[in-house]
JSON list of N, CA and C in Angstrom, two decimals:
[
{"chain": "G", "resi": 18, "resn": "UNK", "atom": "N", "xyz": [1.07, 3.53, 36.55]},
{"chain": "G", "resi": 18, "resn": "UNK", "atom": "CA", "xyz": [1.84, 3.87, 37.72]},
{"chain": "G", "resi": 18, "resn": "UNK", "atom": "C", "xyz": [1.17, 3.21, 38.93]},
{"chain": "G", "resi": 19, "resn": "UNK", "atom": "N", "xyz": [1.92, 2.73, 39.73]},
{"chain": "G", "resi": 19, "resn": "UNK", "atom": "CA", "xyz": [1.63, 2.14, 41.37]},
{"chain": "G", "resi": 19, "resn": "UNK", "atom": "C", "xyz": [2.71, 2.69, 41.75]},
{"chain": "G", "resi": 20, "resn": "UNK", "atom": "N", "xyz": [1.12, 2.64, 43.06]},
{"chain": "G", "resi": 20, "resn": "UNK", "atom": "CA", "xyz": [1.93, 3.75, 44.56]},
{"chain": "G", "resi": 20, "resn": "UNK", "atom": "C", "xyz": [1.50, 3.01, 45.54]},
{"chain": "G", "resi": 21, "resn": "UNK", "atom": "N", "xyz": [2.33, 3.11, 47.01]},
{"chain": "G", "resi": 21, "resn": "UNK", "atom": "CA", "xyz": [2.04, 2.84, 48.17]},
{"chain": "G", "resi": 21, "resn": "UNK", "atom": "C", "xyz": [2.25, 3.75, 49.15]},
{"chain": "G", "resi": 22, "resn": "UNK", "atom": "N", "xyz": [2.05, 4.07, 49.91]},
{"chain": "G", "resi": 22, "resn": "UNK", "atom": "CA", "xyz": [1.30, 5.34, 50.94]},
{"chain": "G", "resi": 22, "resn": "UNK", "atom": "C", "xyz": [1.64, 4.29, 52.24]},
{"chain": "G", "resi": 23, "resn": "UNK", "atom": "N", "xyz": [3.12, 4.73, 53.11]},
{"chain": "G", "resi": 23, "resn": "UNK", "atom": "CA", "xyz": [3.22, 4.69, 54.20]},
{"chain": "G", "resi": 23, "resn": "UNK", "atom": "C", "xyz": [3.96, 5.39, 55.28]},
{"chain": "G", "resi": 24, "resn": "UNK", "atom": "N", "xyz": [3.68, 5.18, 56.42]},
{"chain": "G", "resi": 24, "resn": "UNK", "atom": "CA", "xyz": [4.73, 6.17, 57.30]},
{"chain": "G", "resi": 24, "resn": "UNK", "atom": "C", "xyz": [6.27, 5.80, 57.45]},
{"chain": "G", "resi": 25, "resn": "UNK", "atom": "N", "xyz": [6.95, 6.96, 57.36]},
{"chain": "G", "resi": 25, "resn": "UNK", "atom": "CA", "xyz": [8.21, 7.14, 56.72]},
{"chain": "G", "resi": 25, "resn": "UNK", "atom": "C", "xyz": [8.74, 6.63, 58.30]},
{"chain": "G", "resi": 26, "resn": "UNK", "atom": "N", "xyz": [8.99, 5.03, 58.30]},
{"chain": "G", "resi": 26, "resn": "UNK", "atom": "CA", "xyz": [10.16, 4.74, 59.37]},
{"chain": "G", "resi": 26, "resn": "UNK", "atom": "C", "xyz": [11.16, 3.56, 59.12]},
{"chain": "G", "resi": 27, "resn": "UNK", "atom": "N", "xyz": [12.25, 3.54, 59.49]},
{"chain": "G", "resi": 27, "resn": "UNK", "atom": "CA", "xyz": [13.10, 2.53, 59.11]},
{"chain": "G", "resi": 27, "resn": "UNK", "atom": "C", "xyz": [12.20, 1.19, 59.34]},
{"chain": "G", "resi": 28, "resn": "UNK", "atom": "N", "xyz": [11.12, 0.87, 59.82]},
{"chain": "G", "resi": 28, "resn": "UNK", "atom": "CA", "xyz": [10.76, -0.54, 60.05]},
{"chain": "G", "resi": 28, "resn": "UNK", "atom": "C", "xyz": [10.10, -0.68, 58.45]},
{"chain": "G", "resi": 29, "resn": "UNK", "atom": "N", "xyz": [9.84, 0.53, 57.95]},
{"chain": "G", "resi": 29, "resn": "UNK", "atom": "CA", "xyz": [8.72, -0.10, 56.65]},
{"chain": "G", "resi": 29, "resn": "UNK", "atom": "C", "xyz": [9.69, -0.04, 55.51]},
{"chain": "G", "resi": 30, "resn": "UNK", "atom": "N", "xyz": [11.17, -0.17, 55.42]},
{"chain": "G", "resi": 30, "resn": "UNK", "atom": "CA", "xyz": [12.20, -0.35, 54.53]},
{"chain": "G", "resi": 30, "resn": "UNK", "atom": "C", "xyz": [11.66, -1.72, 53.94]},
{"chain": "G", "resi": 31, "resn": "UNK", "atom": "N", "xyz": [11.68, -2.69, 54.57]},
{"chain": "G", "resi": 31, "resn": "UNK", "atom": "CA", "xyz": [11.46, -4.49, 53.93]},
{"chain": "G", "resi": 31, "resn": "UNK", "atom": "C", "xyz": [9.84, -4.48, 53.06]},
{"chain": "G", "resi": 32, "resn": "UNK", "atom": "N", "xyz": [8.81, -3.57, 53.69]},
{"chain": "G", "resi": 32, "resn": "UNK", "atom": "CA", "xyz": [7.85, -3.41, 52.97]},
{"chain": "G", "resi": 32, "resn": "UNK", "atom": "C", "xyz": [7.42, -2.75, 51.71]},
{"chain": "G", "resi": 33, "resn": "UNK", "atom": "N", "xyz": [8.49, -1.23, 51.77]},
{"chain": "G", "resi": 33, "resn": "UNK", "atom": "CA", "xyz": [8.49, -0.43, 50.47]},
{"chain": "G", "resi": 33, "resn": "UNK", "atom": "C", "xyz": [9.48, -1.36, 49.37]},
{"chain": "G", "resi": 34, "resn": "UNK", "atom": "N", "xyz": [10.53, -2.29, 49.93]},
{"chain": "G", "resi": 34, "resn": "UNK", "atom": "CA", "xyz": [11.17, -2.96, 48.74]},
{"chain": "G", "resi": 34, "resn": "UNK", "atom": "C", "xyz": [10.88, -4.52, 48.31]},
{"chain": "G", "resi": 35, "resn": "UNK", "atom": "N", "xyz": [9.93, -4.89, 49.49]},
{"chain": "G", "resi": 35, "resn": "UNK", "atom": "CA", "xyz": [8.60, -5.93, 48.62]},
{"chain": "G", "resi": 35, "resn": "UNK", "atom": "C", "xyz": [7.79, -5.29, 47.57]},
{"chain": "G", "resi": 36, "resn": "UNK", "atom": "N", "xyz": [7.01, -4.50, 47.58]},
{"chain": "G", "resi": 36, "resn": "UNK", "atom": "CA", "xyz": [6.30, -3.28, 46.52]},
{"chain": "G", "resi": 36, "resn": "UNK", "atom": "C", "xyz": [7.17, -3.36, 45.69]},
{"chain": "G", "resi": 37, "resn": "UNK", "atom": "N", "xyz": [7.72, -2.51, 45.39]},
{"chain": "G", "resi": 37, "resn": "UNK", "atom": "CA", "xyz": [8.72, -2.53, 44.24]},
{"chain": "G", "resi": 37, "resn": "UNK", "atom": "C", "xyz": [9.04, -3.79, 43.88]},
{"chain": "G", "resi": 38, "resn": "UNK", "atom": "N", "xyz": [9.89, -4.92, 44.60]},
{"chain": "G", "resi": 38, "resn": "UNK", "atom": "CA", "xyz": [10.47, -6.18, 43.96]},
{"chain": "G", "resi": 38, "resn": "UNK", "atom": "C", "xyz": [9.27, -6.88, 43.40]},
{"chain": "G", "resi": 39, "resn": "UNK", "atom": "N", "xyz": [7.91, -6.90, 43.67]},
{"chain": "G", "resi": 39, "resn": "UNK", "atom": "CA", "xyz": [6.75, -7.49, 43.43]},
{"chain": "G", "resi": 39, "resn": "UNK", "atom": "C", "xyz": [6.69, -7.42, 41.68]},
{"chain": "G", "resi": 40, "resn": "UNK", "atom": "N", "xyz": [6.66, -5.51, 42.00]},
{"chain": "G", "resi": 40, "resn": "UNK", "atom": "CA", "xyz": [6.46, -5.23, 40.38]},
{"chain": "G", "resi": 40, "resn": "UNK", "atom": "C", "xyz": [7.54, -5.05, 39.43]},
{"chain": "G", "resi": 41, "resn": "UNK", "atom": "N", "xyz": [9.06, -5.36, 39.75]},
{"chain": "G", "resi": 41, "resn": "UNK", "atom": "CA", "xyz": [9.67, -5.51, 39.13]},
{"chain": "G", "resi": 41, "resn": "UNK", "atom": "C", "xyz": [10.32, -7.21, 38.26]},
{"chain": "G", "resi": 42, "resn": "UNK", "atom": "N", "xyz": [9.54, -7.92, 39.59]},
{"chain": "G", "resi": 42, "resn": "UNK", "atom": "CA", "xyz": [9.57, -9.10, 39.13]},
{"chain": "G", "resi": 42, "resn": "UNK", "atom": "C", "xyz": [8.48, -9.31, 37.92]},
{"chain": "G", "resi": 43, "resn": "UNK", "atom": "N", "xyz": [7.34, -8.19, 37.75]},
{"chain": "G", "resi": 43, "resn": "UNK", "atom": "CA", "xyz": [6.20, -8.85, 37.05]},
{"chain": "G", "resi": 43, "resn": "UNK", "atom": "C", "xyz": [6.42, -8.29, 35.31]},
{"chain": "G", "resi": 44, "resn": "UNK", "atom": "N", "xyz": [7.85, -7.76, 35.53]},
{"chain": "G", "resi": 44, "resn": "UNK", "atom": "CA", "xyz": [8.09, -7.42, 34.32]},
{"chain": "G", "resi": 44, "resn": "UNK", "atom": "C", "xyz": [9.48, -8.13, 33.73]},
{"chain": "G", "resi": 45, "resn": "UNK", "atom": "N", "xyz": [9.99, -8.73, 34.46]},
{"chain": "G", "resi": 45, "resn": "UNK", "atom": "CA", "xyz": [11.51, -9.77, 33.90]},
{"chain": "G", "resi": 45, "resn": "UNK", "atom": "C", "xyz": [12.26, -8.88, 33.94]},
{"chain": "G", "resi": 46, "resn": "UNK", "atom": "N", "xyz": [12.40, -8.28, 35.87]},
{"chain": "G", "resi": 46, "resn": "UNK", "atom": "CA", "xyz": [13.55, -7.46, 35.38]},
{"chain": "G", "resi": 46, "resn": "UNK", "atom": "C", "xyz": [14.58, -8.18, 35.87]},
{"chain": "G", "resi": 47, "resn": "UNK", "atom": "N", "xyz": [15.90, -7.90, 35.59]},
{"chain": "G", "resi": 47, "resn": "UNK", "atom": "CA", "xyz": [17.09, -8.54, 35.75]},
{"chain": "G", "resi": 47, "resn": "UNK", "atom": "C", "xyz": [17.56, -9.03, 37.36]},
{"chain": "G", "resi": 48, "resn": "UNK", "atom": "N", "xyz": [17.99, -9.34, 37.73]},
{"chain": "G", "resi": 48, "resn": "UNK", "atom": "CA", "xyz": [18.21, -9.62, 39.35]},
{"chain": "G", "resi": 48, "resn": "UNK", "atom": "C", "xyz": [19.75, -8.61, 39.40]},
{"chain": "G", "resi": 49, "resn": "UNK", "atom": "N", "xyz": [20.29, -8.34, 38.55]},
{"chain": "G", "resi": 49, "resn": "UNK", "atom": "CA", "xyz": [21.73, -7.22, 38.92]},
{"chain": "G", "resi": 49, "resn": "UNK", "atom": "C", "xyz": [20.65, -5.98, 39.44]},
{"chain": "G", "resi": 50, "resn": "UNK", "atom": "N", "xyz": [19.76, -5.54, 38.48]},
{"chain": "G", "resi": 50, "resn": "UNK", "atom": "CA", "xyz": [19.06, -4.25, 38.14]},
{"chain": "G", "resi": 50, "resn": "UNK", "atom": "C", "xyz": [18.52, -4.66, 39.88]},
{"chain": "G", "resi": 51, "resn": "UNK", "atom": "N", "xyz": [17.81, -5.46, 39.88]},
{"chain": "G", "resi": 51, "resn": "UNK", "atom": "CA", "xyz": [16.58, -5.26, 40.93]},
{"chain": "G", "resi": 51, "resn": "UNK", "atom": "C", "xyz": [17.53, -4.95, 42.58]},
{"chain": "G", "resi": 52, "resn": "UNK", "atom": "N", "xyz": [18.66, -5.32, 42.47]},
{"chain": "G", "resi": 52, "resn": "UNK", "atom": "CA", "xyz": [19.54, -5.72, 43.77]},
{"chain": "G", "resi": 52, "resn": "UNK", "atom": "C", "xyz": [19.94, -3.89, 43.38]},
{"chain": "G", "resi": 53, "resn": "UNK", "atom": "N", "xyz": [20.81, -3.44, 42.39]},
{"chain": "G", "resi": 53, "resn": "UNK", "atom": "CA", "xyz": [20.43, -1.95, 42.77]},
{"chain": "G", "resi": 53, "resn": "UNK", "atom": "C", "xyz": [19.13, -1.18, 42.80]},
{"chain": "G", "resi": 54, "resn": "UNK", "atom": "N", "xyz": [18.36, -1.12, 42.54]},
{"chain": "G", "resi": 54, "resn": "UNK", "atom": "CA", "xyz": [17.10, -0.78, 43.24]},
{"chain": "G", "resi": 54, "resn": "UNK", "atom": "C", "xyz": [17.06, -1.02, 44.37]},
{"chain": "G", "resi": 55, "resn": "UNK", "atom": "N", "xyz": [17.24, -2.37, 44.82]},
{"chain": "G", "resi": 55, "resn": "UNK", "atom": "CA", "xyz": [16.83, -2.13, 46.33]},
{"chain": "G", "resi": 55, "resn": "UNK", "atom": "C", "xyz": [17.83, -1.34, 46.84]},
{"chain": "G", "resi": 56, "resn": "UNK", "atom": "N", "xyz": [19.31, -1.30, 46.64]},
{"chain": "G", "resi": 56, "resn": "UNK", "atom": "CA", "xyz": [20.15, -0.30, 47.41]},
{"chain": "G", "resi": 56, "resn": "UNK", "atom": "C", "xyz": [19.67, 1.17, 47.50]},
{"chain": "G", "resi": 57, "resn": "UNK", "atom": "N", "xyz": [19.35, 1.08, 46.43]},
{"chain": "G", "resi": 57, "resn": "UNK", "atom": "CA", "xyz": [18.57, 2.76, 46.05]},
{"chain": "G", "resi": 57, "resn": "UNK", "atom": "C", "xyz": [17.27, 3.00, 46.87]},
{"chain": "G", "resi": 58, "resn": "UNK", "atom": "N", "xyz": [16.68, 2.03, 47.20]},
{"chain": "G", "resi": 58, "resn": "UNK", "atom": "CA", "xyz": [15.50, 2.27, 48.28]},
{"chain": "G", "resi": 58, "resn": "UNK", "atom": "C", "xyz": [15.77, 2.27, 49.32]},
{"chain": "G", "resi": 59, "resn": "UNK", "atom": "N", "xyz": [16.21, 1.70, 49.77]},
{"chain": "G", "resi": 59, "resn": "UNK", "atom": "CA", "xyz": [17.28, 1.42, 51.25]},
{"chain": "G", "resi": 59, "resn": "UNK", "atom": "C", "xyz": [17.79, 2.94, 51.44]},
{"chain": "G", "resi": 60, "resn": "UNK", "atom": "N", "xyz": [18.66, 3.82, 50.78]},
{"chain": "G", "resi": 60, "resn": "UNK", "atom": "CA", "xyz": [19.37, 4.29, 51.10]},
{"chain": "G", "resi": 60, "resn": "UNK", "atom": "C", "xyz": [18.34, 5.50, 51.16]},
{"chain": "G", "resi": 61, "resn": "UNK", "atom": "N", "xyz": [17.84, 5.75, 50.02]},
{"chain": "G", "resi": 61, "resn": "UNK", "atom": "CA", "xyz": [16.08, 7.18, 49.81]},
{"chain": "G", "resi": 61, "resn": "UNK", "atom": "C", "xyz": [15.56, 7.40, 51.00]},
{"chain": "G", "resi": 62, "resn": "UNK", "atom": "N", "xyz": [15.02, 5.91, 51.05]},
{"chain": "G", "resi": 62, "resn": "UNK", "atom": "CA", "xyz": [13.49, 5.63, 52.07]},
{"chain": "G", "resi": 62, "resn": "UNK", "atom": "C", "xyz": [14.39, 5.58, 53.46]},
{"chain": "G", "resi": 63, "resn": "UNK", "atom": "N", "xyz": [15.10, 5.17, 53.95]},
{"chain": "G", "resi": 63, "resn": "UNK", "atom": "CA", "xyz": [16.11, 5.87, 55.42]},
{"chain": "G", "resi": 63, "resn": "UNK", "atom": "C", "xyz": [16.47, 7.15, 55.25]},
{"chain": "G", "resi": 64, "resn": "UNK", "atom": "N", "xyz": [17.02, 7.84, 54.59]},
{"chain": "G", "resi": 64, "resn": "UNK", "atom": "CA", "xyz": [17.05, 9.11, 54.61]},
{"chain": "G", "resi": 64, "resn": "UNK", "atom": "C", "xyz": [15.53, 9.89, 54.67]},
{"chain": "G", "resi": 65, "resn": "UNK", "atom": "N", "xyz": [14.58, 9.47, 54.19]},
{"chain": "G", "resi": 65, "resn": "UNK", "atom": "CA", "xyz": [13.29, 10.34, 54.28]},
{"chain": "G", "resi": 65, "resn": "UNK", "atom": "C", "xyz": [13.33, 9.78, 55.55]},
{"chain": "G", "resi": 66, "resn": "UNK", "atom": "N", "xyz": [13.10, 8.54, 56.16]},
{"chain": "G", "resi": 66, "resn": "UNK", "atom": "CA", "xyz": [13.16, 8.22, 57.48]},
{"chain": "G", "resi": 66, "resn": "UNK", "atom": "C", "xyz": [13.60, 9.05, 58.86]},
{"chain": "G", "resi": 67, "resn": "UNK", "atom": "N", "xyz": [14.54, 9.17, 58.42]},
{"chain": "G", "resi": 67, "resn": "UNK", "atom": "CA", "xyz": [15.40, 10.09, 59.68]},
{"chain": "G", "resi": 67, "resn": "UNK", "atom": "C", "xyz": [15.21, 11.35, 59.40]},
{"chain": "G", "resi": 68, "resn": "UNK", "atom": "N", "xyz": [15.53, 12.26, 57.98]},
{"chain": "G", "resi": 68, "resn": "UNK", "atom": "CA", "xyz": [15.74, 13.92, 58.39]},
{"chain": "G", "resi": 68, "resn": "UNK", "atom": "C", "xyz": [14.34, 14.09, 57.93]},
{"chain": "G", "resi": 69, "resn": "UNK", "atom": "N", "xyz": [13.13, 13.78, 57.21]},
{"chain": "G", "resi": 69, "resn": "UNK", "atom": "CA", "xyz": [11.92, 14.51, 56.66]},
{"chain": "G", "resi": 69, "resn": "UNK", "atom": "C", "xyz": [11.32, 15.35, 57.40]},
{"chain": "G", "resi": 70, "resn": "UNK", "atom": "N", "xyz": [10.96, 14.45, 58.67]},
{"chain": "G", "resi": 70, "resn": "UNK", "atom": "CA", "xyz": [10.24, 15.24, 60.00]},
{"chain": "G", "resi": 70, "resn": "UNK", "atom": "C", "xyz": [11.08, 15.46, 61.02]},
{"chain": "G", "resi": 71, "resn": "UNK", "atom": "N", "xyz": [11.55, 15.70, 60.74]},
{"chain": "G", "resi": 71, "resn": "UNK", "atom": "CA", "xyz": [12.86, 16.48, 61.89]},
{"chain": "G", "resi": 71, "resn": "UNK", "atom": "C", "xyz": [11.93, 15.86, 63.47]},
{"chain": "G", "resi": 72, "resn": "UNK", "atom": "N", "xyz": [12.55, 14.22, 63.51]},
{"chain": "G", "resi": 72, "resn": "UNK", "atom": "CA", "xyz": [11.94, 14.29, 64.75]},
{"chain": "G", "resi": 72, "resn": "UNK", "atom": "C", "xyz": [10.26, 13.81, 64.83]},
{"chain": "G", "resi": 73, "resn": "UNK", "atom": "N", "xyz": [9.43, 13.69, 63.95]},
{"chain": "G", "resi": 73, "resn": "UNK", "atom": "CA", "xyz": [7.93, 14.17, 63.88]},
{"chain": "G", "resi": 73, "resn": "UNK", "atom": "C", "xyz": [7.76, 12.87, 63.15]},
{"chain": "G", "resi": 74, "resn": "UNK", "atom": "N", "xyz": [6.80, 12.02, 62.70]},
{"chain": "G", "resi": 74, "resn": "UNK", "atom": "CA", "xyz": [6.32, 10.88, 61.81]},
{"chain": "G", "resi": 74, "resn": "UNK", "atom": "C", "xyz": [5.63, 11.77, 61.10]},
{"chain": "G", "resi": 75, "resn": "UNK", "atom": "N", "xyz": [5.57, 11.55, 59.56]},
{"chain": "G", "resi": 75, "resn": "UNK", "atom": "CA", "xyz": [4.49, 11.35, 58.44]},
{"chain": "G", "resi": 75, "resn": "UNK", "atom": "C", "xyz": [4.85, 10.22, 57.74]},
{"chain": "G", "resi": 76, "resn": "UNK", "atom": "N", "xyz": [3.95, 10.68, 56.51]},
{"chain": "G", "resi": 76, "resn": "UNK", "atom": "CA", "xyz": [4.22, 9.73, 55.28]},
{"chain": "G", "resi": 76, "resn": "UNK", "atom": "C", "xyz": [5.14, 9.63, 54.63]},
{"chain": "G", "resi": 77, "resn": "UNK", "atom": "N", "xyz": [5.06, 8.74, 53.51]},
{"chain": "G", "resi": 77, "resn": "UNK", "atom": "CA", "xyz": [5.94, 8.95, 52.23]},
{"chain": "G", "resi": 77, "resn": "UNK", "atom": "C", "xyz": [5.13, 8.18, 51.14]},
{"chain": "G", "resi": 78, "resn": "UNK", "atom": "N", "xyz": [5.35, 7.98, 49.95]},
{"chain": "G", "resi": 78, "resn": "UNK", "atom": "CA", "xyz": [4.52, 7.99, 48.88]},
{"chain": "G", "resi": 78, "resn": "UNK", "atom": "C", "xyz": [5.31, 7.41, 47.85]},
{"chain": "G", "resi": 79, "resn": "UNK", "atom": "N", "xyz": [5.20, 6.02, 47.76]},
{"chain": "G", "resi": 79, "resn": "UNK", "atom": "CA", "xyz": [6.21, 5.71, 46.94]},
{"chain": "G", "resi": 79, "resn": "UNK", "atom": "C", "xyz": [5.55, 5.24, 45.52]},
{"chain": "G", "resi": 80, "resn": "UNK", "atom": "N", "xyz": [5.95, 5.26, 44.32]},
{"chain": "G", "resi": 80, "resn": "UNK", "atom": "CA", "xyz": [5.30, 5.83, 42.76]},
{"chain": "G", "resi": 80, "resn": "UNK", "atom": "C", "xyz": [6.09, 5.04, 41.83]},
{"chain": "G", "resi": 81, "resn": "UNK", "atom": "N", "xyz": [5.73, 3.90, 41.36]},
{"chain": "G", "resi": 81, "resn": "UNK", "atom": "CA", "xyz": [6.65, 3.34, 40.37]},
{"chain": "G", "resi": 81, "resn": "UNK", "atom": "C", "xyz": [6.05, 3.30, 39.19]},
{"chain": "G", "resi": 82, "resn": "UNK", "atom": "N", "xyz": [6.60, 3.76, 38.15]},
{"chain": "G", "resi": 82, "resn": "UNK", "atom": "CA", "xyz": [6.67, 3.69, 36.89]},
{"chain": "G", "resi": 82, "resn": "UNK", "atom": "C", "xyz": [7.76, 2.85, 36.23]},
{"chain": "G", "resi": 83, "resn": "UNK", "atom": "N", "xyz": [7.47, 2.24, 35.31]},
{"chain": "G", "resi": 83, "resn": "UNK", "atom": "CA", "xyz": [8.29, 1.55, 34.09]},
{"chain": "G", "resi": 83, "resn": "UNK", "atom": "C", "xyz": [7.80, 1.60, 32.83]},
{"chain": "G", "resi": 84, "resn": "UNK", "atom": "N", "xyz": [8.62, 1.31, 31.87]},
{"chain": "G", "resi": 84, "resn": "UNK", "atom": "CA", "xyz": [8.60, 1.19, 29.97]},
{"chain": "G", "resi": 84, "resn": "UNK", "atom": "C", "xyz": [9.33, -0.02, 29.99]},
{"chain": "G", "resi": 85, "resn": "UNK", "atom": "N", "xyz": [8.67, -1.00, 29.78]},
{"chain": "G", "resi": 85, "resn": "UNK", "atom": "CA", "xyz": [8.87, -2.33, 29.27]},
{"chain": "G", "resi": 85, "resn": "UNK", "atom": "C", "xyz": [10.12, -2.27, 27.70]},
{"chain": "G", "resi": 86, "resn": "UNK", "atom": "N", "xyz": [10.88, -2.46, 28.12]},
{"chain": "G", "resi": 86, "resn": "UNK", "atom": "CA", "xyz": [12.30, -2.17, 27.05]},
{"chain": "G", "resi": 86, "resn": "UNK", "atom": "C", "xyz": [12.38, -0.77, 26.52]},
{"chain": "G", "resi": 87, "resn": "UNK", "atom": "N", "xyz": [13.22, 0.34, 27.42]},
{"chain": "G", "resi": 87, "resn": "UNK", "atom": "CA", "xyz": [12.95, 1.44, 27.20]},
{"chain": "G", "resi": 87, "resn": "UNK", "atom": "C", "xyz": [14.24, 1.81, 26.18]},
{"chain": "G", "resi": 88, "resn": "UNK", "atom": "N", "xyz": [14.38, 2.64, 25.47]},
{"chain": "G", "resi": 88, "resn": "UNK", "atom": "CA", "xyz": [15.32, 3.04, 24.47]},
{"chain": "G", "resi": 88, "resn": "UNK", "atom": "C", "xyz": [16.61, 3.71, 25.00]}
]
């Protein structure tokens, strides 16, 4: 598992889905798959963005796991 540990604001959207695209590239994942992922991060990581801290900055903690051809 890899994680990255940053503060939850719309500017660090392009950075949490470099992370991810990094390690999804290091496994041959598909470019359909990886383009929804990023929608799926985009849409997560702005929503923790705006309502988490009502107003307030913290973190967020992002955790990727994979199974190399999962069943």
């Amino acid at each position: 598992m890899k994680e990255l540990t940053l503060e939850a604001t719309l500017d660090n959207i392009p950075d949490v889905t470099a992370f991810v695209d990094g390690l999804l590239e290091e496994q041959d994942c598909p470019m359909k798959a990886q383009i929804q992922i990023d929608v799926a991060i985009d849409e997560i990581f702005s929503n923790i963005a705006r309502y988490a801290y009502k107003g307030g900055k913290g973190n967020a903690t992002v955790r990727v796991e994979m199974e190399k051809n999962p069943a």
